[in-house]
Coordinates of C-alpha atoms in Angstrom, one line a residue:
Q97 CA 98.7 75.0 147.8
L98 CA 95.5 73.8 146.2
Q99 CA 92.7 76.3 146.6
L100 CA 89.8 78.0 145.0
V101 CA 89.3 81.8 145.3
E102 CA 86.0 83.6 144.7
S103 CA 85.7 87.2 143.8
G104 CA 83.2 89.8 142.7
G105 CA 80.9 90.0 145.7
G106 CA 79.7 93.2 147.1
L107 CA 76.7 95.4 147.9
V108 CA 74.1 95.8 145.2
Q109 CA 70.6 97.3 145.1
P110 CA 67.6 95.0 144.4
G111 CA 67.3 94.5 140.7
G112 CA 71.0 94.9 140.1
S113 CA 73.6 92.6 138.8
L114 CA 76.9 91.1 139.9
R115 CA 79.3 88.6 138.3
L116 CA 81.2 86.3 140.6
S117 CA 84.4 84.6 139.5
C118 CA 86.0 81.4 140.8
T119 CA 89.7 80.7 140.0
A120 CA 92.0 77.9 141.1
S121 CA 95.6 77.9 142.2
G122 CA 97.7 74.8 142.4
F123 CA 95.4 72.8 140.0
T124 CA 93.3 73.2 137.0
L125 CA 89.5 73.3 137.0
D126 CA 89.1 71.5 133.7
S127 CA 89.0 68.1 135.4
Y128 CA 86.1 69.0 137.7
A129 CA 82.5 70.0 137.7
I130 CA 82.2 73.3 139.4
G131 CA 79.4 74.4 141.6
W132 CA 78.3 77.6 143.3
F133 CA 76.7 77.3 146.7
R134 CA 75.5 79.9 149.1
Q135 CA 74.8 80.3 152.8
A136 CA 72.6 83.0 154.1
P137 CA 72.7 84.1 157.8
G138 CA 71.0 81.6 160.0
K139 CA 70.4 79.2 157.1
E140 CA 72.0 76.0 155.8
R141 CA 74.2 76.1 152.8
E142 CA 72.4 75.4 149.5
G143 CA 73.4 74.6 146.0
V144 CA 72.9 77.4 143.5
S145 CA 74.2 76.1 140.2
C146 CA 76.5 73.5 138.7
I147 CA 78.4 73.3 135.4
S148 CA 79.9 70.2 133.9
I149 CA 83.6 69.8 132.9
S150 CA 83.0 70.7 129.3
G151 CA 80.5 73.4 130.1
G152 CA 77.9 71.7 128.0
S153 CA 75.6 70.9 130.9
S154 CA 74.4 73.0 133.8
N155 CA 71.7 73.1 136.4
Y156 CA 70.2 75.7 138.7
A157 CA 68.2 75.9 141.9
D158 CA 64.6 76.9 141.3
S159 CA 65.1 80.1 143.2
V160 CA 67.6 81.4 140.7
K161 CA 66.5 80.0 137.4
G162 CA 66.1 82.6 134.7
R163 CA 68.2 85.1 136.7
F164 CA 71.6 83.4 137.2
T165 CA 73.9 82.0 134.5
I166 CA 76.9 79.8 135.2
S167 CA 79.7 79.6 132.6
R168 CA 83.3 78.5 132.5
D169 CA 86.5 79.4 130.6
N170 CA 88.9 76.5 131.0
A171 CA 91.6 78.4 129.2
K172 CA 91.5 81.0 132.0
N173 CA 90.9 78.4 134.7
T174 CA 87.9 80.4 135.8
V175 CA 84.2 79.8 136.4
Y176 CA 81.7 82.6 136.5
L177 CA 78.2 83.2 138.0
Q178 CA 76.3 86.0 136.4
M179 CA 73.6 87.2 138.7
N180 CA 70.9 89.4 137.4
S181 CA 67.6 90.8 138.9
L182 CA 69.1 90.3 142.4
K183 CA 66.7 90.1 145.3
P184 CA 67.3 90.7 149.0
D185 CA 66.8 86.9 149.5
D186 CA 70.0 86.4 147.4
T187 CA 72.0 87.9 150.2
A188 CA 74.5 85.3 151.3
V189 CA 78.1 84.2 151.3
Y190 CA 78.7 82.5 147.9
Y191 CA 81.2 79.6 147.6
C192 CA 82.6 77.8 144.6
A193 CA 83.6 74.2 144.8
A194 CA 85.1 71.5 142.6
G195 CA 83.9 67.9 142.4
A196 CA 82.1 65.4 140.3
W197 CA 79.1 66.1 138.0
P198 CA 76.4 67.0 139.0
C199 CA 78.2 68.6 141.9
Y200 CA 78.5 65.9 144.5
G201 CA 81.5 64.9 146.6
M202 CA 83.0 68.3 146.3
R203 CA 86.7 68.0 146.8
Y204 CA 87.9 71.6 146.9
W205 CA 86.1 74.7 148.4
G206 CA 86.8 78.4 148.3
K207 CA 86.5 80.6 151.4
G208 CA 83.5 82.5 149.9
T209 CA 82.6 86.0 148.8
L210 CA 79.8 88.0 150.4
V211 CA 76.9 89.3 148.3
T212 CA 74.5 91.8 149.9
V213 CA 71.4 92.9 148.2
S214 CA 69.9 95.9 149.9
S215 CA 68.6 99.4 149.1

């Protein structure tokens, strides 16, 4: 079964950090650009960050620039999203997806991991 699995979500206080992981089963990530997306309650899903196949290129939503860092380890078949200086507005379900650079036509999606930023 081809699937992506996110992990690392949880409850964190404002200003705190979390690292999300995205792993694949049934296929390898090294043929795809990988994106992180999020959907907050009552809002549409939005793109957060995207990383190219080699890891040499990446982009970020303006709302997370300077706070979030995307990276990948193709040997471990894993992509990470390091999230620092978290804000309550970052509360959302975070999804990873695999597709073409710069993250369009996403072919595979995970089921998401919940990040809650609250004191």
